[in-house]
Amino acid sequence: MSYVNINKINKFIKDNKLTKTQFCKQCGISKSTLYVILKEKGNFFLTSLYKIAIGMNCHLVDLVKAKKVK
């Protein structure tokens, strides 16, 4: 289970009419890192998510989904 709000990332890309390549350049991350995050497969560094937050002009916590408490 991923705790990254991938819907927010995808919405940003769509709303700003960016290609994934343009988005990656804007954020300073590789396309492979973006795909790992979006496909919720594999591991990535928290700094990559931080770079995405900066590129999206939002806070890191805005990209993290809260864990449901039982």
JSON list of N, CA and C in Angstrom, two decimals:
[
{"chain": "A", "resi": 1, "resn": "MET", "atom": "N", "xyz": [0.84, -1.18, 0.00]},
{"chain": "A", "resi": 1, "resn": "MET", "atom": "CA", "xyz": [0.00, 0.00, 0.00]},
{"chain": "A", "resi": 1, "resn": "MET", "atom": "C", "xyz": [0.88, 1.24, 0.00]},
{"chain": "A", "resi": 2, "resn": "SER", "atom": "N", "xyz": [0.55, 2.17, -0.86]},
{"chain": "A", "resi": 2, "resn": "SER", "atom": "CA", "xyz": [1.31, 3.40, -0.95]},
{"chain": "A", "resi": 2, "resn": "SER", "atom": "C", "xyz": [0.64, 4.49, -0.11]},
{"chain": "A", "resi": 3, "resn": "TYR", "atom": "N", "xyz": [1.46, 5.30, 0.47]},
{"chain": "A", "resi": 3, "resn": "TYR", "atom": "CA", "xyz": [0.95, 6.43, 1.24]},
{"chain": "A", "resi": 3, "resn": "TYR", "atom": "C", "xyz": [1.14, 7.73, 0.49]},
{"chain": "A", "resi": 4, "resn": "VAL", "atom": "N", "xyz": [1.48, 7.63, -0.80]},
{"chain": "A", "resi": 4, "resn": "VAL", "atom": "CA", "xyz": [1.65, 8.81, -1.63]},
{"chain": "A", "resi": 4, "resn": "VAL", "atom": "C", "xyz": [0.33, 9.10, -2.34]},
{"chain": "A", "resi": 5, "resn": "ASN", "atom": "N", "xyz": [-0.05, 10.35, -2.34]},
{"chain": "A", "resi": 5, "resn": "ASN", "atom": "CA", "xyz": [-1.29, 10.77, -3.00]},
{"chain": "A", "resi": 5, "resn": "ASN", "atom": "C", "xyz": [-1.01, 10.93, -4.50]},
{"chain": "A", "resi": 6, "resn": "ILE", "atom": "N", "xyz": [-1.03, 9.81, -5.22]},
{"chain": "A", "resi": 6, "resn": "ILE", "atom": "CA", "xyz": [-0.71, 9.86, -6.65]},
{"chain": "A", "resi": 6, "resn": "ILE", "atom": "C", "xyz": [-1.79, 10.58, -7.45]},
{"chain": "A", "resi": 7, "resn": "ASN", "atom": "N", "xyz": [-3.01, 10.61, -6.94]},
{"chain": "A", "resi": 7, "resn": "ASN", "atom": "CA", "xyz": [-4.08, 11.33, -7.63]},
{"chain": "A", "resi": 7, "resn": "ASN", "atom": "C", "xyz": [-3.76, 12.82, -7.71]},
{"chain": "A", "resi": 8, "resn": "LYS", "atom": "N", "xyz": [-3.19, 13.37, -6.65]},
{"chain": "A", "resi": 8, "resn": "LYS", "atom": "CA", "xyz": [-2.84, 14.79, -6.64]},
{"chain": "A", "resi": 8, "resn": "LYS", "atom": "C", "xyz": [-1.73, 15.07, -7.66]},
{"chain": "A", "resi": 9, "resn": "ILE", "atom": "N", "xyz": [-0.77, 14.17, -7.76]},
{"chain": "A", "resi": 9, "resn": "ILE", "atom": "CA", "xyz": [0.32, 14.34, -8.72]},
{"chain": "A", "resi": 9, "resn": "ILE", "atom": "C", "xyz": [-0.23, 14.27, -10.15]},
{"chain": "A", "resi": 10, "resn": "ASN", "atom": "N", "xyz": [-1.04, 13.26, -10.43]},
{"chain": "A", "resi": 10, "resn": "ASN", "atom": "CA", "xyz": [-1.63, 13.12, -11.77]},
{"chain": "A", "resi": 10, "resn": "ASN", "atom": "C", "xyz": [-2.51, 14.31, -12.13]},
{"chain": "A", "resi": 11, "resn": "LYS", "atom": "N", "xyz": [-3.28, 14.81, -11.16]},
{"chain": "A", "resi": 11, "resn": "LYS", "atom": "CA", "xyz": [-4.15, 15.97, -11.40]},
{"chain": "A", "resi": 11, "resn": "LYS", "atom": "C", "xyz": [-3.31, 17.20, -11.73]},
{"chain": "A", "resi": 12, "resn": "PHE", "atom": "N", "xyz": [-2.21, 17.39, -11.00]},
{"chain": "A", "resi": 12, "resn": "PHE", "atom": "CA", "xyz": [-1.33, 18.52, -11.27]},
{"chain": "A", "resi": 12, "resn": "PHE", "atom": "C", "xyz": [-0.78, 18.46, -12.69]},
{"chain": "A", "resi": 13, "resn": "ILE", "atom": "N", "xyz": [-0.32, 17.27, -13.09]},
{"chain": "A", "resi": 13, "resn": "ILE", "atom": "CA", "xyz": [0.23, 17.10, -14.43]},
{"chain": "A", "resi": 13, "resn": "ILE", "atom": "C", "xyz": [-0.84, 17.42, -15.48]},
{"chain": "A", "resi": 14, "resn": "LYS", "atom": "N", "xyz": [-2.03, 16.90, -15.29]},
{"chain": "A", "resi": 14, "resn": "LYS", "atom": "CA", "xyz": [-3.13, 17.12, -16.24]},
{"chain": "A", "resi": 14, "resn": "LYS", "atom": "C", "xyz": [-3.56, 18.59, -16.26]},
{"chain": "A", "resi": 15, "resn": "ASP", "atom": "N", "xyz": [-3.78, 19.16, -15.09]},
{"chain": "A", "resi": 15, "resn": "ASP", "atom": "CA", "xyz": [-4.27, 20.55, -15.01]},
{"chain": "A", "resi": 15, "resn": "ASP", "atom": "C", "xyz": [-3.29, 21.55, -15.60]},
{"chain": "A", "resi": 16, "resn": "ASN", "atom": "N", "xyz": [-2.01, 21.24, -15.52]},
{"chain": "A", "resi": 16, "resn": "ASN", "atom": "CA", "xyz": [-0.98, 22.14, -16.04]},
{"chain": "A", "resi": 16, "resn": "ASN", "atom": "C", "xyz": [-0.53, 21.76, -17.45]},
{"chain": "A", "resi": 17, "resn": "LYS", "atom": "N", "xyz": [-1.24, 20.78, -18.04]},
{"chain": "A", "resi": 17, "resn": "LYS", "atom": "CA", "xyz": [-0.97, 20.34, -19.41]},
{"chain": "A", "resi": 17, "resn": "LYS", "atom": "C", "xyz": [0.51, 20.02, -19.63]},
{"chain": "A", "resi": 18, "resn": "LEU", "atom": "N", "xyz": [1.06, 19.26, -18.69]},
{"chain": "A", "resi": 18, "resn": "LEU", "atom": "CA", "xyz": [2.46, 18.86, -18.76]},
{"chain": "A", "resi": 18, "resn": "LEU", "atom": "C", "xyz": [2.57, 17.42, -19.23]},
{"chain": "A", "resi": 19, "resn": "THR", "atom": "N", "xyz": [3.63, 17.12, -19.94]},
{"chain": "A", "resi": 19, "resn": "THR", "atom": "CA", "xyz": [3.94, 15.72, -20.19]},
{"chain": "A", "resi": 19, "resn": "THR", "atom": "C", "xyz": [4.67, 15.23, -18.93]},
{"chain": "A", "resi": 20, "resn": "LYS", "atom": "N", "xyz": [4.77, 13.94, -18.80]},
{"chain": "A", "resi": 20, "resn": "LYS", "atom": "CA", "xyz": [5.50, 13.41, -17.63]},
{"chain": "A", "resi": 20, "resn": "LYS", "atom": "C", "xyz": [6.98, 13.81, -17.71]},
{"chain": "A", "resi": 21, "resn": "THR", "atom": "N", "xyz": [7.52, 13.91, -18.92]},
{"chain": "A", "resi": 21, "resn": "THR", "atom": "CA", "xyz": [8.90, 14.35, -19.09]},
{"chain": "A", "resi": 21, "resn": "THR", "atom": "C", "xyz": [9.07, 15.79, -18.62]},
{"chain": "A", "resi": 22, "resn": "GLN", "atom": "N", "xyz": [8.15, 16.67, -19.00]},
{"chain": "A", "resi": 22, "resn": "GLN", "atom": "CA", "xyz": [8.20, 18.06, -18.56]},
{"chain": "A", "resi": 22, "resn": "GLN", "atom": "C", "xyz": [8.07, 18.16, -17.04]},
{"chain": "A", "resi": 23, "resn": "PHE", "atom": "N", "xyz": [7.16, 17.37, -16.49]},
{"chain": "A", "resi": 23, "resn": "PHE", "atom": "CA", "xyz": [6.97, 17.38, -15.04]},
{"chain": "A", "resi": 23, "resn": "PHE", "atom": "C", "xyz": [8.25, 16.94, -14.32]},
{"chain": "A", "resi": 24, "resn": "CYS", "atom": "N", "xyz": [8.88, 15.91, -14.82]},
{"chain": "A", "resi": 24, "resn": "CYS", "atom": "CA", "xyz": [10.12, 15.41, -14.21]},
{"chain": "A", "resi": 24, "resn": "CYS", "atom": "C", "xyz": [11.21, 16.46, -14.25]},
{"chain": "A", "resi": 25, "resn": "LYS", "atom": "N", "xyz": [11.34, 17.14, -15.38]},
{"chain": "A", "resi": 25, "resn": "LYS", "atom": "CA", "xyz": [12.34, 18.21, -15.50]},
{"chain": "A", "resi": 25, "resn": "LYS", "atom": "C", "xyz": [12.03, 19.34, -14.52]},
{"chain": "A", "resi": 26, "resn": "GLN", "atom": "N", "xyz": [10.76, 19.69, -14.41]},
{"chain": "A", "resi": 26, "resn": "GLN", "atom": "CA", "xyz": [10.33, 20.75, -13.49]},
{"chain": "A", "resi": 26, "resn": "GLN", "atom": "C", "xyz": [10.68, 20.40, -12.05]},
{"chain": "A", "resi": 27, "resn": "CYS", "atom": "N", "xyz": [10.56, 19.12, -11.72]},
{"chain": "A", "resi": 27, "resn": "CYS", "atom": "CA", "xyz": [10.79, 18.67, -10.34]},
{"chain": "A", "resi": 27, "resn": "CYS", "atom": "C", "xyz": [12.25, 18.25, -10.09]},
{"chain": "A", "resi": 28, "resn": "GLY", "atom": "N", "xyz": [12.98, 18.00, -11.14]},
{"chain": "A", "resi": 28, "resn": "GLY", "atom": "CA", "xyz": [14.37, 17.55, -10.97]},
{"chain": "A", "resi": 28, "resn": "GLY", "atom": "C", "xyz": [14.49, 16.10, -10.57]},
{"chain": "A", "resi": 29, "resn": "ILE", "atom": "N", "xyz": [13.58, 15.27, -11.11]},
{"chain": "A", "resi": 29, "resn": "ILE", "atom": "CA", "xyz": [13.64, 13.83, -10.85]},
{"chain": "A", "resi": 29, "resn": "ILE", "atom": "C", "xyz": [13.68, 13.09, -12.19]},
{"chain": "A", "resi": 30, "resn": "SER", "atom": "N", "xyz": [14.04, 11.83, -12.14]},
{"chain": "A", "resi": 30, "resn": "SER", "atom": "CA", "xyz": [14.06, 11.03, -13.37]},
{"chain": "A", "resi": 30, "resn": "SER", "atom": "C", "xyz": [12.67, 10.48, -13.65]},
{"chain": "A", "resi": 31, "resn": "LYS", "atom": "N", "xyz": [12.45, 10.14, -14.93]},
{"chain": "A", "resi": 31, "resn": "LYS", "atom": "CA", "xyz": [11.16, 9.54, -15.29]},
{"chain": "A", "resi": 31, "resn": "LYS", "atom": "C", "xyz": [10.98, 8.19, -14.61]},
{"chain": "A", "resi": 32, "resn": "SER", "atom": "N", "xyz": [12.06, 7.45, -14.44]},
{"chain": "A", "resi": 32, "resn": "SER", "atom": "CA", "xyz": [11.94, 6.15, -13.78]},
{"chain": "A", "resi": 32, "resn": "SER", "atom": "C", "xyz": [11.49, 6.30, -12.33]},
{"chain": "A", "resi": 33, "resn": "THR", "atom": "N", "xyz": [11.98, 7.34, -11.66]},
{"chain": "A", "resi": 33, "resn": "THR", "atom": "CA", "xyz": [11.54, 7.59, -10.28]},
{"chain": "A", "resi": 33, "resn": "THR", "atom": "C", "xyz": [10.06, 7.94, -10.25]},
{"chain": "A", "resi": 34, "resn": "LEU", "atom": "N", "xyz": [9.63, 8.78, -11.17]},
{"chain": "A", "resi": 34, "resn": "LEU", "atom": "CA", "xyz": [8.21, 9.15, -11.22]},
{"chain": "A", "resi": 34, "resn": "LEU", "atom": "C", "xyz": [7.35, 7.91, -11.44]},
{"chain": "A", "resi": 35, "resn": "TYR", "atom": "N", "xyz": [7.75, 7.05, -12.35]},
{"chain": "A", "resi": 35, "resn": "TYR", "atom": "CA", "xyz": [6.96, 5.84, -12.61]},
{"chain": "A", "resi": 35, "resn": "TYR", "atom": "C", "xyz": [6.92, 4.90, -11.41]},
{"chain": "A", "resi": 36, "resn": "VAL", "atom": "N", "xyz": [8.02, 4.81, -10.68]},
{"chain": "A", "resi": 36, "resn": "VAL", "atom": "CA", "xyz": [8.02, 3.99, -9.46]},
{"chain": "A", "resi": 36, "resn": "VAL", "atom": "C", "xyz": [6.98, 4.53, -8.48]},
{"chain": "A", "resi": 37, "resn": "ILE", "atom": "N", "xyz": [6.94, 5.84, -8.34]},
{"chain": "A", "resi": 37, "resn": "ILE", "atom": "CA", "xyz": [5.99, 6.47, -7.41]},
{"chain": "A", "resi": 37, "resn": "ILE", "atom": "C", "xyz": [4.55, 6.29, -7.90]},
{"chain": "A", "resi": 38, "resn": "LEU", "atom": "N", "xyz": [4.30, 6.57, -9.18]},
{"chain": "A", "resi": 38, "resn": "LEU", "atom": "CA", "xyz": [2.94, 6.51, -9.71]},
{"chain": "A", "resi": 38, "resn": "LEU", "atom": "C", "xyz": [2.39, 5.09, -9.79]},
{"chain": "A", "resi": 39, "resn": "LYS", "atom": "N", "xyz": [3.25, 4.13, -10.06]},
{"chain": "A", "resi": 39, "resn": "LYS", "atom": "CA", "xyz": [2.81, 2.74, -10.17]},
{"chain": "A", "resi": 39, "resn": "LYS", "atom": "C", "xyz": [2.80, 2.03, -8.82]},
{"chain": "A", "resi": 40, "resn": "GLU", "atom": "N", "xyz": [3.27, 2.73, -7.79]},
{"chain": "A", "resi": 40, "resn": "GLU", "atom": "CA", "xyz": [3.31, 2.18, -6.43]},
{"chain": "A", "resi": 40, "resn": "GLU", "atom": "C", "xyz": [4.10, 0.88, -6.38]},
{"chain": "A", "resi": 41, "resn": "LYS", "atom": "N", "xyz": [5.16, 0.82, -7.16]},
{"chain": "A", "resi": 41, "resn": "LYS", "atom": "CA", "xyz": [6.03, -0.36, -7.21]},
{"chain": "A", "resi": 41, "resn": "LYS", "atom": "C", "xyz": [7.44, 0.07, -6.85]},
{"chain": "A", "resi": 42, "resn": "GLY", "atom": "N", "xyz": [8.07, -0.67, -6.00]},
{"chain": "A", "resi": 42, "resn": "GLY", "atom": "CA", "xyz": [9.46, -0.39, -5.66]},
{"chain": "A", "resi": 42, "resn": "GLY", "atom": "C", "xyz": [9.61, 0.69, -4.61]},
{"chain": "A", "resi": 43, "resn": "ASN", "atom": "N", "xyz": [10.85, 1.05, -4.38]},
{"chain": "A", "resi": 43, "resn": "ASN", "atom": "CA", "xyz": [11.18, 2.04, -3.35]},
{"chain": "A", "resi": 43, "resn": "ASN", "atom": "C", "xyz": [11.73, 3.30, -3.99]},
{"chain": "A", "resi": 44, "resn": "PHE", "atom": "N", "xyz": [11.58, 4.38, -3.29]},
{"chain": "A", "resi": 44, "resn": "PHE", "atom": "CA", "xyz": [12.13, 5.65, -3.74]},
{"chain": "A", "resi": 44, "resn": "PHE", "atom": "C", "xyz": [12.55, 6.45, -2.52]},
{"chain": "A", "resi": 45, "resn": "PHE", "atom": "N", "xyz": [13.40, 7.43, -2.74]},
{"chain": "A", "resi": 45, "resn": "PHE", "atom": "CA", "xyz": [13.88, 8.27, -1.65]},
{"chain": "A", "resi": 45, "resn": "PHE", "atom": "C", "xyz": [12.86, 9.34, -1.32]},
{"chain": "A", "resi": 46, "resn": "LEU", "atom": "N", "xyz": [12.76, 9.67, -0.07]},
{"chain": "A", "resi": 46, "resn": "LEU", "atom": "CA", "xyz": [11.87, 10.74, 0.38]},
{"chain": "A", "resi": 46, "resn": "LEU", "atom": "C", "xyz": [12.25, 12.06, -0.28]},
{"chain": "A", "resi": 47, "resn": "THR", "atom": "N", "xyz": [13.53, 12.23, -0.58]},
{"chain": "A", "resi": 47, "resn": "THR", "atom": "CA", "xyz": [13.97, 13.47, -1.24]},
{"chain": "A", "resi": 47, "resn": "THR", "atom": "C", "xyz": [13.31, 13.61, -2.62]},
{"chain": "A", "resi": 48, "resn": "SER", "atom": "N", "xyz": [13.01, 12.51, -3.26]},
{"chain": "A", "resi": 48, "resn": "SER", "atom": "CA", "xyz": [12.32, 12.57, -4.56]},
{"chain": "A", "resi": 48, "resn": "SER", "atom": "C", "xyz": [10.92, 13.13, -4.39]},
{"chain": "A", "resi": 49, "resn": "LEU", "atom": "N", "xyz": [10.23, 12.70, -3.36]},
{"chain": "A", "resi": 49, "resn": "LEU", "atom": "CA", "xyz": [8.89, 13.21, -3.09]},
{"chain": "A", "resi": 49, "resn": "LEU", "atom": "C", "xyz": [8.96, 14.68, -2.70]},
{"chain": "A", "resi": 50, "resn": "TYR", "atom": "N", "xyz": [10.01, 15.05, -1.98]},
{"chain": "A", "resi": 50, "resn": "TYR", "atom": "CA", "xyz": [10.22, 16.45, -1.60]},
{"chain": "A", "resi": 50, "resn": "TYR", "atom": "C", "xyz": [10.43, 17.31, -2.85]},
{"chain": "A", "resi": 51, "resn": "LYS", "atom": "N", "xyz": [11.20, 16.82, -3.80]},
{"chain": "A", "resi": 51, "resn": "LYS", "atom": "CA", "xyz": [11.42, 17.55, -5.05]},
{"chain": "A", "resi": 51, "resn": "LYS", "atom": "C", "xyz": [10.13, 17.72, -5.83]},
{"chain": "A", "resi": 52, "resn": "ILE", "atom": "N", "xyz": [9.28, 16.70, -5.80]},
{"chain": "A", "resi": 52, "resn": "ILE", "atom": "CA", "xyz": [7.98, 16.79, -6.45]},
{"chain": "A", "resi": 52, "resn": "ILE", "atom": "C", "xyz": [7.14, 17.87, -5.77]},
{"chain": "A", "resi": 53, "resn": "ALA", "atom": "N", "xyz": [7.15, 17.90, -4.46]},
{"chain": "A", "resi": 53, "resn": "ALA", "atom": "CA", "xyz": [6.39, 18.92, -3.72]},
{"chain": "A", "resi": 53, "resn": "ALA", "atom": "C", "xyz": [6.86, 20.32, -4.10]},
{"chain": "A", "resi": 54, "resn": "ILE", "atom": "N", "xyz": [8.17, 20.50, -4.20]},
{"chain": "A", "resi": 54, "resn": "ILE", "atom": "CA", "xyz": [8.70, 21.81, -4.59]},
{"chain": "A", "resi": 54, "resn": "ILE", "atom": "C", "xyz": [8.26, 22.14, -6.01]},
{"chain": "A", "resi": 55, "resn": "GLY", "atom": "N", "xyz": [8.36, 21.16, -6.92]},
{"chain": "A", "resi": 55, "resn": "GLY", "atom": "CA", "xyz": [7.94, 21.39, -8.30]},
{"chain": "A", "resi": 55, "resn": "GLY", "atom": "C", "xyz": [6.47, 21.71, -8.44]},
{"chain": "A", "resi": 56, "resn": "MET", "atom": "N", "xyz": [5.67, 21.19, -7.52]},
{"chain": "A", "resi": 56, "resn": "MET", "atom": "CA", "xyz": [4.23, 21.44, -7.53]},
{"chain": "A", "resi": 56, "resn": "MET", "atom": "C", "xyz": [3.86, 22.65, -6.68]},
{"chain": "A", "resi": 57, "resn": "ASN", "atom": "N", "xyz": [4.84, 23.25, -6.02]},
{"chain": "A", "resi": 57, "resn": "ASN", "atom": "CA", "xyz": [4.62, 24.40, -5.14]},
{"chain": "A", "resi": 57, "resn": "ASN", "atom": "C", "xyz": [3.63, 24.07, -4.02]},
{"chain": "A", "resi": 58, "resn": "CYS", "atom": "N", "xyz": [3.86, 22.91, -3.40]},
{"chain": "A", "resi": 58, "resn": "CYS", "atom": "CA", "xyz": [3.02, 22.51, -2.28]},
{"chain": "A", "resi": 58, "resn": "CYS", "atom": "C", "xyz": [3.91, 21.95, -1.17]},
{"chain": "A", "resi": 59, "resn": "HIS", "atom": "N", "xyz": [3.32, 21.60, -0.07]},
{"chain": "A", "resi": 59, "resn": "HIS", "atom": "CA", "xyz": [4.06, 21.03, 1.05]},
{"chain": "A", "resi": 59, "resn": "HIS", "atom": "C", "xyz": [4.16, 19.52, 0.89]},
{"chain": "A", "resi": 60, "resn": "LEU", "atom": "N", "xyz": [5.22, 18.96, 1.41]},
{"chain": "A", "resi": 60, "resn": "LEU", "atom": "CA", "xyz": [5.43, 17.51, 1.35]},
{"chain": "A", "resi": 60, "resn": "LEU", "atom": "C", "xyz": [4.24, 16.76, 1.93]},
{"chain": "A", "resi": 61, "resn": "VAL", "atom": "N", "xyz": [3.69, 17.25, 3.02]},
{"chain": "A", "resi": 61, "resn": "VAL", "atom": "CA", "xyz": [2.56, 16.56, 3.66]},
{"chain": "A", "resi": 61, "resn": "VAL", "atom": "C", "xyz": [1.33, 16.53, 2.78]},
{"chain": "A", "resi": 62, "resn": "ASP", "atom": "N", "xyz": [1.24, 17.45, 1.80]},
{"chain": "A", "resi": 62, "resn": "ASP", "atom": "CA", "xyz": [0.11, 17.44, 0.88]},
{"chain": "A", "resi": 62, "resn": "ASP", "atom": "C", "xyz": [0.15, 16.24, -0.06]},
{"chain": "A", "resi": 63, "resn": "LEU", "atom": "N", "xyz": [1.31, 15.62, -0.19]},
{"chain": "A", "resi": 63, "resn": "LEU", "atom": "CA", "xyz": [1.46, 14.48, -1.09]},
{"chain": "A", "resi": 63, "resn": "LEU", "atom": "C", "xyz": [1.41, 13.14, -0.36]},
{"chain": "A", "resi": 64, "resn": "VAL", "atom": "N", "xyz": [1.18, 13.19, 0.95]},
{"chain": "A", "resi": 64, "resn": "VAL", "atom": "CA", "xyz": [1.15, 11.97, 1.75]},
{"chain": "A", "resi": 64, "resn": "VAL", "atom": "C", "xyz": [-0.28, 11.73, 2.23]},
{"chain": "A", "resi": 65, "resn": "LYS", "atom": "N", "xyz": [-0.76, 10.50, 1.99]},
{"chain": "A", "resi": 65, "resn": "LYS", "atom": "CA", "xyz": [-2.10, 10.14, 2.47]},
{"chain": "A", "resi": 65, "resn": "LYS", "atom": "C", "xyz": [-1.98, 9.70, 3.94]},
{"chain": "A", "resi": 66, "resn": "ALA", "atom": "N", "xyz": [-2.97, 10.08, 4.69]},
{"chain": "A", "resi": 66, "resn": "ALA", "atom": "CA", "xyz": [-3.00, 9.69, 6.09]},
{"chain": "A", "resi": 66, "resn": "ALA", "atom": "C", "xyz": [-3.33, 8.20, 6.22]},
{"chain": "A", "resi": 67, "resn": "LYS", "atom": "N", "xyz": [-2.69, 7.54, 7.12]},
{"chain": "A", "resi": 67, "resn": "LYS", "atom": "CA", "xyz": [-2.98, 6.13, 7.38]},
{"chain": "A", "resi": 67, "resn": "LYS", "atom": "C", "xyz": [-4.26, 6.04, 8.20]},
{"chain": "A", "resi": 68, "resn": "LYS", "atom": "N", "xyz": [-5.12, 5.13, 7.80]},
{"chain": "A", "resi": 68, "resn": "LYS", "atom": "CA", "xyz": [-6.38, 4.94, 8.52]},
{"chain": "A", "resi": 68, "resn": "LYS", "atom": "C", "xyz": [-6.11, 4.23, 9.84]},
{"chain": "A", "resi": 69, "resn": "VAL", "atom": "N", "xyz": [-6.67, 4.76, 10.90]},
{"chain": "A", "resi": 69, "resn": "VAL", "atom": "CA", "xyz": [-6.52, 4.17, 12.22]},
{"chain": "A", "resi": 69, "resn": "VAL", "atom": "C", "xyz": [-7.72, 3.27, 12.47]},
{"chain": "A", "resi": 70, "resn": "LYS", "atom": "N", "xyz": [-7.44, 2.07, 12.93]},
{"chain": "A", "resi": 70, "resn": "LYS", "atom": "CA", "xyz": [-8.55, 1.12, 13.19]},
{"chain": "A", "resi": 70, "resn": "LYS", "atom": "C", "xyz": [-9.03, 1.25, 14.60]}
]
